[in-house]
Short mmCIF file of C-alpha atoms in Angstrom, two decimals:
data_model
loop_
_atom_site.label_atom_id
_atom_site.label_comp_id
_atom_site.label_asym_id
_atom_site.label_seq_id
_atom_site.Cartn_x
_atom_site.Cartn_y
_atom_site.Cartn_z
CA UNK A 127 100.31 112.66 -40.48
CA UNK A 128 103.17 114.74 -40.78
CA UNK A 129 104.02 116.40 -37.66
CA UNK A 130 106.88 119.16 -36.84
CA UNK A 131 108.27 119.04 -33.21
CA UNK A 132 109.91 122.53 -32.14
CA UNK A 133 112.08 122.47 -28.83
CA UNK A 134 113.47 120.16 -26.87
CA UNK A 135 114.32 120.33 -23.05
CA UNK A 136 114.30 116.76 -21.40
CA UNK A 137 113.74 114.11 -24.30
CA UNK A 138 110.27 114.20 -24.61
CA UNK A 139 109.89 115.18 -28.00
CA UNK A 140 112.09 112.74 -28.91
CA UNK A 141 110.31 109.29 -27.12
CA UNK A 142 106.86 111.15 -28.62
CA UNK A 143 108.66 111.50 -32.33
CA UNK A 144 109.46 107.75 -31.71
CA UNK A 145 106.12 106.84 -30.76
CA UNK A 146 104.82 108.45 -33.35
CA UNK A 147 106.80 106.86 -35.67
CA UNK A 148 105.57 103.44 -34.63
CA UNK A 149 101.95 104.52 -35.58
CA UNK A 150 103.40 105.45 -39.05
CA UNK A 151 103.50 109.20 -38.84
CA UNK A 152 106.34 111.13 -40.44
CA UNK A 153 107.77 113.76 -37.45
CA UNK A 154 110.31 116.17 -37.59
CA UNK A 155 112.23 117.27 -34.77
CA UNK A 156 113.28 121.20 -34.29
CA UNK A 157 115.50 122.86 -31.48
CA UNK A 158 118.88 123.65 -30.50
CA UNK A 159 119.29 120.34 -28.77
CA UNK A 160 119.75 122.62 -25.06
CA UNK A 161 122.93 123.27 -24.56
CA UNK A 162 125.52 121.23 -22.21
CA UNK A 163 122.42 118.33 -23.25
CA UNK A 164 123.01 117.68 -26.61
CA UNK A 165 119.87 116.13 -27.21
CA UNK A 166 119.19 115.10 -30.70
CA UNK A 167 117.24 117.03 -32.95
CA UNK A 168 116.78 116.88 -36.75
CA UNK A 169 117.47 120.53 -37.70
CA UNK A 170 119.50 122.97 -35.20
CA UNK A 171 118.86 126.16 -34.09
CA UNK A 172 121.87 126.11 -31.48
CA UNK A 173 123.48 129.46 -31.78
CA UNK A 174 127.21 127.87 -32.52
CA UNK A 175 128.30 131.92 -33.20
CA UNK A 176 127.64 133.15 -30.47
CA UNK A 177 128.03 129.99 -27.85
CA UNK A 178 131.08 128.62 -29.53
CA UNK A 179 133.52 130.99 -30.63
CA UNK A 180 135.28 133.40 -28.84
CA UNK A 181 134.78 136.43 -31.63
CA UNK A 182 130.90 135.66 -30.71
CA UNK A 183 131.22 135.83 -27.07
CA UNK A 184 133.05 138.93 -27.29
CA UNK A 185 130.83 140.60 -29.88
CA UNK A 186 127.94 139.33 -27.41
CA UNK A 187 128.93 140.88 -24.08
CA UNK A 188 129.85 144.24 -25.81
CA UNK A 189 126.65 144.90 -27.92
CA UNK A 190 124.42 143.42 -24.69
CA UNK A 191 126.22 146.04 -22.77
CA UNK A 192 125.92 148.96 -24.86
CA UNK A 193 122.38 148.25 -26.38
CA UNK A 194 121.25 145.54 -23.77
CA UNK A 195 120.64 143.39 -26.80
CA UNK A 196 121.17 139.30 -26.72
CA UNK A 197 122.38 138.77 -30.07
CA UNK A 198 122.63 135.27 -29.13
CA UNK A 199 119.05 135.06 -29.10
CA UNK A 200 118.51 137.01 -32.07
CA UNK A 201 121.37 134.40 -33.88
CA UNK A 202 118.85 131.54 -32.76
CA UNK A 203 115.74 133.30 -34.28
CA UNK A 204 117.88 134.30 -37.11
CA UNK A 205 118.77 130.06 -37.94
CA UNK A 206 115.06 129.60 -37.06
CA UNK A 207 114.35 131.79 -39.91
CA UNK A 208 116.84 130.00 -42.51
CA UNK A 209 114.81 126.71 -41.85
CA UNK A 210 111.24 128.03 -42.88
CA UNK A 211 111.75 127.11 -46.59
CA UNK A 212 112.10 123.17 -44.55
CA UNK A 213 109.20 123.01 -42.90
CA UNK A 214 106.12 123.48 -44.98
CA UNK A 215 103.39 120.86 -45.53
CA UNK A 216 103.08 119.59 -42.01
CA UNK A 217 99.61 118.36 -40.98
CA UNK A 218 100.43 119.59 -37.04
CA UNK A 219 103.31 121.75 -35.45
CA UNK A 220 103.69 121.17 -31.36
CA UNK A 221 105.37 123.80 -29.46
CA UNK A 222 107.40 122.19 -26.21
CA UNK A 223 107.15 126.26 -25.31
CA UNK A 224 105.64 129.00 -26.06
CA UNK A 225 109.26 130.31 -26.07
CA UNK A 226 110.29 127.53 -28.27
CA UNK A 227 112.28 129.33 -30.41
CA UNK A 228 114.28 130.72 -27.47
CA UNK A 229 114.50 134.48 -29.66
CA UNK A 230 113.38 137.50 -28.48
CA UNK A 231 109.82 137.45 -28.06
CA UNK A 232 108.18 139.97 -30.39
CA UNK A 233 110.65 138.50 -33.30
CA UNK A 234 109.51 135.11 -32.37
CA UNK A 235 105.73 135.89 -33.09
CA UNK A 236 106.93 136.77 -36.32
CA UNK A 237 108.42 133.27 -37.11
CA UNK A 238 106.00 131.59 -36.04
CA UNK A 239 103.15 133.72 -37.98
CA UNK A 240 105.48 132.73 -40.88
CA UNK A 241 105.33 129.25 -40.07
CA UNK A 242 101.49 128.79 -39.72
CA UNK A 243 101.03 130.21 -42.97
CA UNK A 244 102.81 127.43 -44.66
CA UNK A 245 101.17 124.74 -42.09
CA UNK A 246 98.03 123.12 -40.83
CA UNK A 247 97.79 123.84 -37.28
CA UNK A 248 99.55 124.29 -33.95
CA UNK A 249 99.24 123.18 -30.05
CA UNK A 250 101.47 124.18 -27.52
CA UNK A 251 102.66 121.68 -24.53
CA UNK A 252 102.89 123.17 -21.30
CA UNK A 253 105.20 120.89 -19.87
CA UNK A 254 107.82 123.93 -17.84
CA UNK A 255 107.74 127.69 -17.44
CA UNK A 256 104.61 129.33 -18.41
CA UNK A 257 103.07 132.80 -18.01
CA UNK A 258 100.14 130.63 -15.75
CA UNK A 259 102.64 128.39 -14.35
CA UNK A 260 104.74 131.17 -13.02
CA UNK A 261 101.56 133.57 -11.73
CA UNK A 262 100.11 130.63 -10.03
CA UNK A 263 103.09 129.56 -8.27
CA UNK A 264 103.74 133.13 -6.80
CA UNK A 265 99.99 133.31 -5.69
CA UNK A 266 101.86 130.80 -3.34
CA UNK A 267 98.41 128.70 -2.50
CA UNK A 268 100.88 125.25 -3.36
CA UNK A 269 102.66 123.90 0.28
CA UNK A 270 105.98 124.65 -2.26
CA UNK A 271 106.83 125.41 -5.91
CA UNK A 272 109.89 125.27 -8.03
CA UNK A 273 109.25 129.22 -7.12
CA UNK A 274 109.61 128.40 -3.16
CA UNK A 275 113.02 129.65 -2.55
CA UNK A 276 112.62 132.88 -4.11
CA UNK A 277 109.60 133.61 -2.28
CA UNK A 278 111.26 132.82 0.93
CA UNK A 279 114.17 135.10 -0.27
CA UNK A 280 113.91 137.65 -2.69
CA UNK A 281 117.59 138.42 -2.97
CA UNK A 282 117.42 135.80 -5.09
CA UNK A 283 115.78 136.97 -7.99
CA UNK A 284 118.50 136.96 -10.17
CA UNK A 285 118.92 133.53 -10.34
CA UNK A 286 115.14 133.27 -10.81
CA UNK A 287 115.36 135.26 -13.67
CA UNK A 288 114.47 132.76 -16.51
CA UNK A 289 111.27 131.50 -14.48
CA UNK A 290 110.42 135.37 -13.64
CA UNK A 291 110.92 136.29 -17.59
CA UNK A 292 107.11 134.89 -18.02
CA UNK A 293 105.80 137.79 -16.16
CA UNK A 294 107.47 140.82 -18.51
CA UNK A 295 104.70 142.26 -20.61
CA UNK A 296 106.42 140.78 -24.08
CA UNK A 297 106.56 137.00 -22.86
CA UNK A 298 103.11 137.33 -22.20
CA UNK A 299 101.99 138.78 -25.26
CA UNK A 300 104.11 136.01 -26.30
CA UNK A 301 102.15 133.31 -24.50
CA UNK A 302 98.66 134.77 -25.48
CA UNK A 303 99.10 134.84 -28.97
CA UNK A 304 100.57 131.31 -29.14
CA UNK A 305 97.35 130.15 -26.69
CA UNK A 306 94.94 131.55 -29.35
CA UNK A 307 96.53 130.03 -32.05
CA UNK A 308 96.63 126.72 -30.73
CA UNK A 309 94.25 124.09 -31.24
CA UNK A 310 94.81 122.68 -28.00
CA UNK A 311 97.13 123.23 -24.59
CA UNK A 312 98.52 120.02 -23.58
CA UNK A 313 100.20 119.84 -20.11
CA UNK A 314 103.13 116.62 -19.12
CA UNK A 315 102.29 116.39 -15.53
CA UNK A 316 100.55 117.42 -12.51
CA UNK A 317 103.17 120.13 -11.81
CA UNK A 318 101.69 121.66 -14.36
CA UNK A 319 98.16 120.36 -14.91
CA UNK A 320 97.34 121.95 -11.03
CA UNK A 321 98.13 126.07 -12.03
CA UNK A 322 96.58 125.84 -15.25
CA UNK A 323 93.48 124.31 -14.23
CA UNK A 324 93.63 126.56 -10.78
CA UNK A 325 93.90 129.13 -13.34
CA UNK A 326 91.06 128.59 -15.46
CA UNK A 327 92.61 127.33 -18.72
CA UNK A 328 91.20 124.37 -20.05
CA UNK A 329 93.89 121.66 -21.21
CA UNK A 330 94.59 117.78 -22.25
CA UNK A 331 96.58 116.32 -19.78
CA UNK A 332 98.71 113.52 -21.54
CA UNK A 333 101.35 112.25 -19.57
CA UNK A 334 105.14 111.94 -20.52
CA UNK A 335 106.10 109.16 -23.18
CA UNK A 336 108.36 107.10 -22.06
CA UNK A 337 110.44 104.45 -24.81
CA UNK A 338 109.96 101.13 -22.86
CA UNK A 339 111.69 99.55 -25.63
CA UNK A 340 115.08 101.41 -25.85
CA UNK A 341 115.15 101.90 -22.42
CA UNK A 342 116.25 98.65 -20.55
CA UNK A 343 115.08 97.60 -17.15
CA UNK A 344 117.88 96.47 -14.39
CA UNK A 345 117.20 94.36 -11.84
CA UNK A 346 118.50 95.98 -8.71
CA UNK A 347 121.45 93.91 -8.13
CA UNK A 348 122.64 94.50 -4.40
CA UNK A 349 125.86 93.42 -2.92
CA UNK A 350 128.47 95.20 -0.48
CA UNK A 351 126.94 98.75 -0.98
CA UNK A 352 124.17 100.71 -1.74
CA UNK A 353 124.94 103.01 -5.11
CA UNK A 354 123.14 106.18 -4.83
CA UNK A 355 123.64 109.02 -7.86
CA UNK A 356 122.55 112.59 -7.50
CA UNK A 357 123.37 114.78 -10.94
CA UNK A 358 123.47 118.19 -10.87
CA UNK A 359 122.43 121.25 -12.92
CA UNK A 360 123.53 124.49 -12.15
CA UNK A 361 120.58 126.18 -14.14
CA UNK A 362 117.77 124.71 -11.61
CA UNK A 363 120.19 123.92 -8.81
CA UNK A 364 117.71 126.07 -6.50
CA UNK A 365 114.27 125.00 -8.18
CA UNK A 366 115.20 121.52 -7.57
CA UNK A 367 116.59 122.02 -3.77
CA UNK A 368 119.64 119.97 -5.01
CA UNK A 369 121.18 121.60 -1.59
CA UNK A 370 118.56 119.76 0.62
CA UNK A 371 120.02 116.80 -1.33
CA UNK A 372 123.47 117.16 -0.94
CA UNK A 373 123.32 118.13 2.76
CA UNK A 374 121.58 114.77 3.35
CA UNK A 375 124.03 112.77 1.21
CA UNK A 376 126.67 114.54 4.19
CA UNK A 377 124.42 112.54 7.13
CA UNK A 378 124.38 109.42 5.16
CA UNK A 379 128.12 109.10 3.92
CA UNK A 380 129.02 109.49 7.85
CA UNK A 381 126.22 107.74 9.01
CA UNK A 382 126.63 104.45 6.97
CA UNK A 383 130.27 105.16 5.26
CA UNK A 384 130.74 101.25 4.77
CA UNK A 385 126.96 100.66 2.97
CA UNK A 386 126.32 103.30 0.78
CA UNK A 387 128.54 104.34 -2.75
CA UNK A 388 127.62 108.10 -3.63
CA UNK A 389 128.11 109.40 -7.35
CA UNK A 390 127.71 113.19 -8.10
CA UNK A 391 127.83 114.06 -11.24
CA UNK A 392 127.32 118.08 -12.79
CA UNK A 393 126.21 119.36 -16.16
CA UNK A 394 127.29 116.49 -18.35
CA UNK A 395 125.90 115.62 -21.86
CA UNK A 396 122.68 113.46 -21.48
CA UNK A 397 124.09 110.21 -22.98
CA UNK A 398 127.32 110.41 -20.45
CA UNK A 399 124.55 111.55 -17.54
CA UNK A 400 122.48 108.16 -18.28
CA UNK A 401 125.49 106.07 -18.64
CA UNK A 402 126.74 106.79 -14.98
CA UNK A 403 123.38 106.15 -12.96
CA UNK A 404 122.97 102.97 -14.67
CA UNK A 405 125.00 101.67 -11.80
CA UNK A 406 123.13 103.11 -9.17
CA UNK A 407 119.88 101.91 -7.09
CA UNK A 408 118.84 105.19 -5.71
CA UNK A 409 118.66 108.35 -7.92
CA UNK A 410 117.77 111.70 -6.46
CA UNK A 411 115.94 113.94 -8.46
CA UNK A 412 113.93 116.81 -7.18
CA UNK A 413 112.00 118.04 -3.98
CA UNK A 414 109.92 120.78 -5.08
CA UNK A 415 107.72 118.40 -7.28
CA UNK A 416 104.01 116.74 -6.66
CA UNK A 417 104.28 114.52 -10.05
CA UNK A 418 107.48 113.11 -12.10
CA UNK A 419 109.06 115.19 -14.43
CA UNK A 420 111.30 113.42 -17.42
CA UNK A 421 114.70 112.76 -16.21
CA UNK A 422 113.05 110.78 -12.91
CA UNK A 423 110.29 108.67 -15.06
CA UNK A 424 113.32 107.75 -17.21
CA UNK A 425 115.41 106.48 -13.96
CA UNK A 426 112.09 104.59 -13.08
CA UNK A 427 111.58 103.18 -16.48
CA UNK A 428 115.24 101.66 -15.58
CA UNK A 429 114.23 100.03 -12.32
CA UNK A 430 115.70 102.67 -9.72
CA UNK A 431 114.24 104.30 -6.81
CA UNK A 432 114.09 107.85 -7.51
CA UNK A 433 113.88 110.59 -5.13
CA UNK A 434 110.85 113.02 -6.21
CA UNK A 435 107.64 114.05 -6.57
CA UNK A 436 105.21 111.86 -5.50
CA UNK A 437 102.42 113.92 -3.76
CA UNK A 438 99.00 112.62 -2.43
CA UNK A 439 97.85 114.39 -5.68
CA UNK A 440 99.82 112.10 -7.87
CA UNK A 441 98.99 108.82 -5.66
CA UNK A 442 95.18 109.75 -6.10
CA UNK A 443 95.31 111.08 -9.82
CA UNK A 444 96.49 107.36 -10.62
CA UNK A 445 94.59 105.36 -7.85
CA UNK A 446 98.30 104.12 -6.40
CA UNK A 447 98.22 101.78 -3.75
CA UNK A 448 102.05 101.57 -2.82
CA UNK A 449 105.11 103.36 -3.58
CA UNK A 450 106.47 103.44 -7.24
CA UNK A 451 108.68 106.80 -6.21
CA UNK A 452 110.23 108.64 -3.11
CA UNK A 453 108.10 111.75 -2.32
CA UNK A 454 111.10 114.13 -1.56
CA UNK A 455 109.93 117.08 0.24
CA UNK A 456 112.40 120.03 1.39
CA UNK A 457 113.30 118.74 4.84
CA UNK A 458 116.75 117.63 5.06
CA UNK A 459 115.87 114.98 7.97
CA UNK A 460 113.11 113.46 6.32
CA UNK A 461 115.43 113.14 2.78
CA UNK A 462 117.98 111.00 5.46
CA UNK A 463 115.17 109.00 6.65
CA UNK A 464 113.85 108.05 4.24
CA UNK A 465 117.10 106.86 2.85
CA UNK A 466 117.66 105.14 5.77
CA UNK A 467 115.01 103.32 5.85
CA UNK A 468 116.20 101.42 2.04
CA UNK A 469 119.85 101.27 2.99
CA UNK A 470 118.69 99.24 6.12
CA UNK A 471 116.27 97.55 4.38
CA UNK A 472 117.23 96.73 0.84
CA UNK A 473 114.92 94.32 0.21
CA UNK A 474 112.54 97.34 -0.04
CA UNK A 475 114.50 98.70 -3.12
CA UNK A 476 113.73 95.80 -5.17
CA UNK A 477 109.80 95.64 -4.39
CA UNK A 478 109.81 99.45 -5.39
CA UNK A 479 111.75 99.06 -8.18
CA UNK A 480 109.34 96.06 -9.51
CA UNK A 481 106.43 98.30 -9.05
CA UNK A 482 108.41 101.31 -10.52
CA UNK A 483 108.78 99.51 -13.74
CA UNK A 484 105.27 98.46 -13.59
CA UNK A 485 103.86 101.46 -13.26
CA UNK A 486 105.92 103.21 -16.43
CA UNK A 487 104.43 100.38 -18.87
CA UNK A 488 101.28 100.77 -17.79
CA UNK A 489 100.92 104.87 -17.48
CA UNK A 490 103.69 106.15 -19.50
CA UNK A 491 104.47 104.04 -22.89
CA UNK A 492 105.50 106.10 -25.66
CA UNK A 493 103.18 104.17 -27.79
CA UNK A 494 100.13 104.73 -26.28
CA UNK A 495 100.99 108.53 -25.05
CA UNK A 496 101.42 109.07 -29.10
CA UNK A 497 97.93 107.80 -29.57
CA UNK A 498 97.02 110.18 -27.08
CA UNK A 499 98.54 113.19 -28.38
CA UNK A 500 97.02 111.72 -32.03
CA UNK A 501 93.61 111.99 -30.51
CA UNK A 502 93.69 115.88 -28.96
CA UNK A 503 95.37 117.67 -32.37
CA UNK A 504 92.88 115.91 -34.48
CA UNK A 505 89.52 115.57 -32.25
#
């Protein structure tokens, strides 16, 4: 098959494309590679105008303030556009969003209109923001959300703004029209499997691929100290509860100063960002989560003990007996015990890291997750 891949937020596409590969399919990768990320994609969308120079910035804060235009997002659309004449003939199209194309919604219907025509068929993966996602997680029937700390404090809406987009009447006319003309909604992981089934969409739940050959397992090697790595993005610093985080990485550097190493890193590229936890044993990653989302299965693939969602709805969904991941909830003391409990017993980092690794090879190889996303365009 020949298969177009728009978007790209955490790498996913990418370990899929490579997956896909392996099983002989041709697979073309579209998106603007997410800004500070740089992930790899095979033709750009990134809106270098408008981000990079400082004519573009200018000309962007003026016309947003006198028309309340983002001509940033209307550059994006606009390179979108330029790349049509590229991408005809392909047997499947996959949407990581239904705001892929990051554009202004109403022109983004357009594009993709113009891209069906010239195409087979499309799906969309619901593996972030969604019009469902967000509805359901304001219903607030969840113990928590990413959503959580705007509902317990609505002064914070405009930092919520992104997620809150999803409920303007143009994103979901947006989201509808991409629904109906998909031949399938595929959801990544529970976070996301729970709202849409809760809210009555039906959907193939496939679970992240993750390369098992490019990425290397390391044996937790422990010495004098106890590396733990927290990295930090500004954009969901509050829908991750980094802050629960960092206020328990302040009890643990007092409480055991001479055991413990702590590396904080904040919006670095992706390749630098994997680089510098390499070293660690402990990654935290997220406490508003029931499942894994990409950056943590990645740290697991790698062996370390990663702080993050790992609900009883995850442990049952895949019949778990013991611990692969830290369930991080947002409770500061229970973060610091639970971190306790592996810097005084270390030995316990190695048996979860074996079982970590384990668990990835079996539930999340980007082989067999491409056979699975093979099966639910074509079936």
């Amino acid at each position: 098959m020949k298969i177009l891949l728009i978007g790209e937020y955490s790498r996913l596409h990418n370990s899929l494309k490579e997956g896909l590969i392996k099983l002989g399919h041709q697979v073309t990768v579209v998106g603007s590679g997410d800004d500070f990320k740089k992930y790899n994609v095979d033709y750009t969308i990134y809106p270098k105008l408008t981000k990079n120079t400082l004519l573009g910035k200018l000309a962007k804060k003026v016309i947003y303030k006198l028309t309340k235009l983002n001509i940033e997002k209307t550059e994006q659309g606009l390179r979108f556009n330029s790349l049509l004449p590229n991408l005809k003939g392909f047997d499947h199209i996959q949407l990581i969003n239904s705001d892929a194309l990051e554009t202004h919604p109403n022109f983004q219907i357009k594009l993709y209109k113009k891209l069906l025509k010239q195409n087979k068929q499309m799906s969309l993966l619901v593996c972030g923001d969604e019009t469902p996602i967000v509805e359901y997680n304001l219903k607030g029937e969840l113990k928590y959300s990413v959503l959580s700390p705007y509902m317990e404090d609505k002064s914070l809406k405009n930092i919520f703004l992104y997620s809150l987009k999803y409920l303007n009447n143009n994103y979901k006319k947006l989201f509808e029209w991409v629904k109906e003309h998909s031949k399938v909604l595929i959801t990544s992981d529970l976070d996301y499997e729970i709202p849409m089934k809760e809210m009555e969409y039906k959907t193939t739940f496939i679970p992240n691929p993750i390369n098992t050959d490019k990425i290397s397992y390391i044996h937790p090697e422990i010495n004098n100290k106890i590396i733990i790595f927290l990295g930090i993005n500004r954009l969901s610093y509050l829908k991750k509860g980094i802050h629960f985080f960092e206020q328990a990485l302040k009890v643990i550097e007092e409480k055991y100063k001479d055991k413990v190493e702590i590396i904080i890193t904040e919006n670095i590229p992706y390749a630098e960002y994997i680089k510098l936890y390499d070293r660690a044993h402990i990654l935290l990653d997220q406490v508003y989560g029931y499942d894994q989302g990409y950056n943590a299965l990645e740290a697991m693939a790698k062996g370390k003990v990663v702080f993050t969602g790992a609900e009883t709805e995850f442990i049952k969904h895949y019949q778990l007996e013991e611990s692969v991941a830290i369930n991080a909830i947002p409770n500061v003391n229970d973060i610091v015990k639970e971190l306790s409990v592996l810097i005084e017993n270390p030995e316990k980092i190695v048996e979860i890291s074996k079982r970590t690794k384990n668990f990835i090879e079996k539930e999340h190889n980007y082989i067999k997750i491409a056979e699975k996303y093979i099966d639910a365009w074509t079936t």
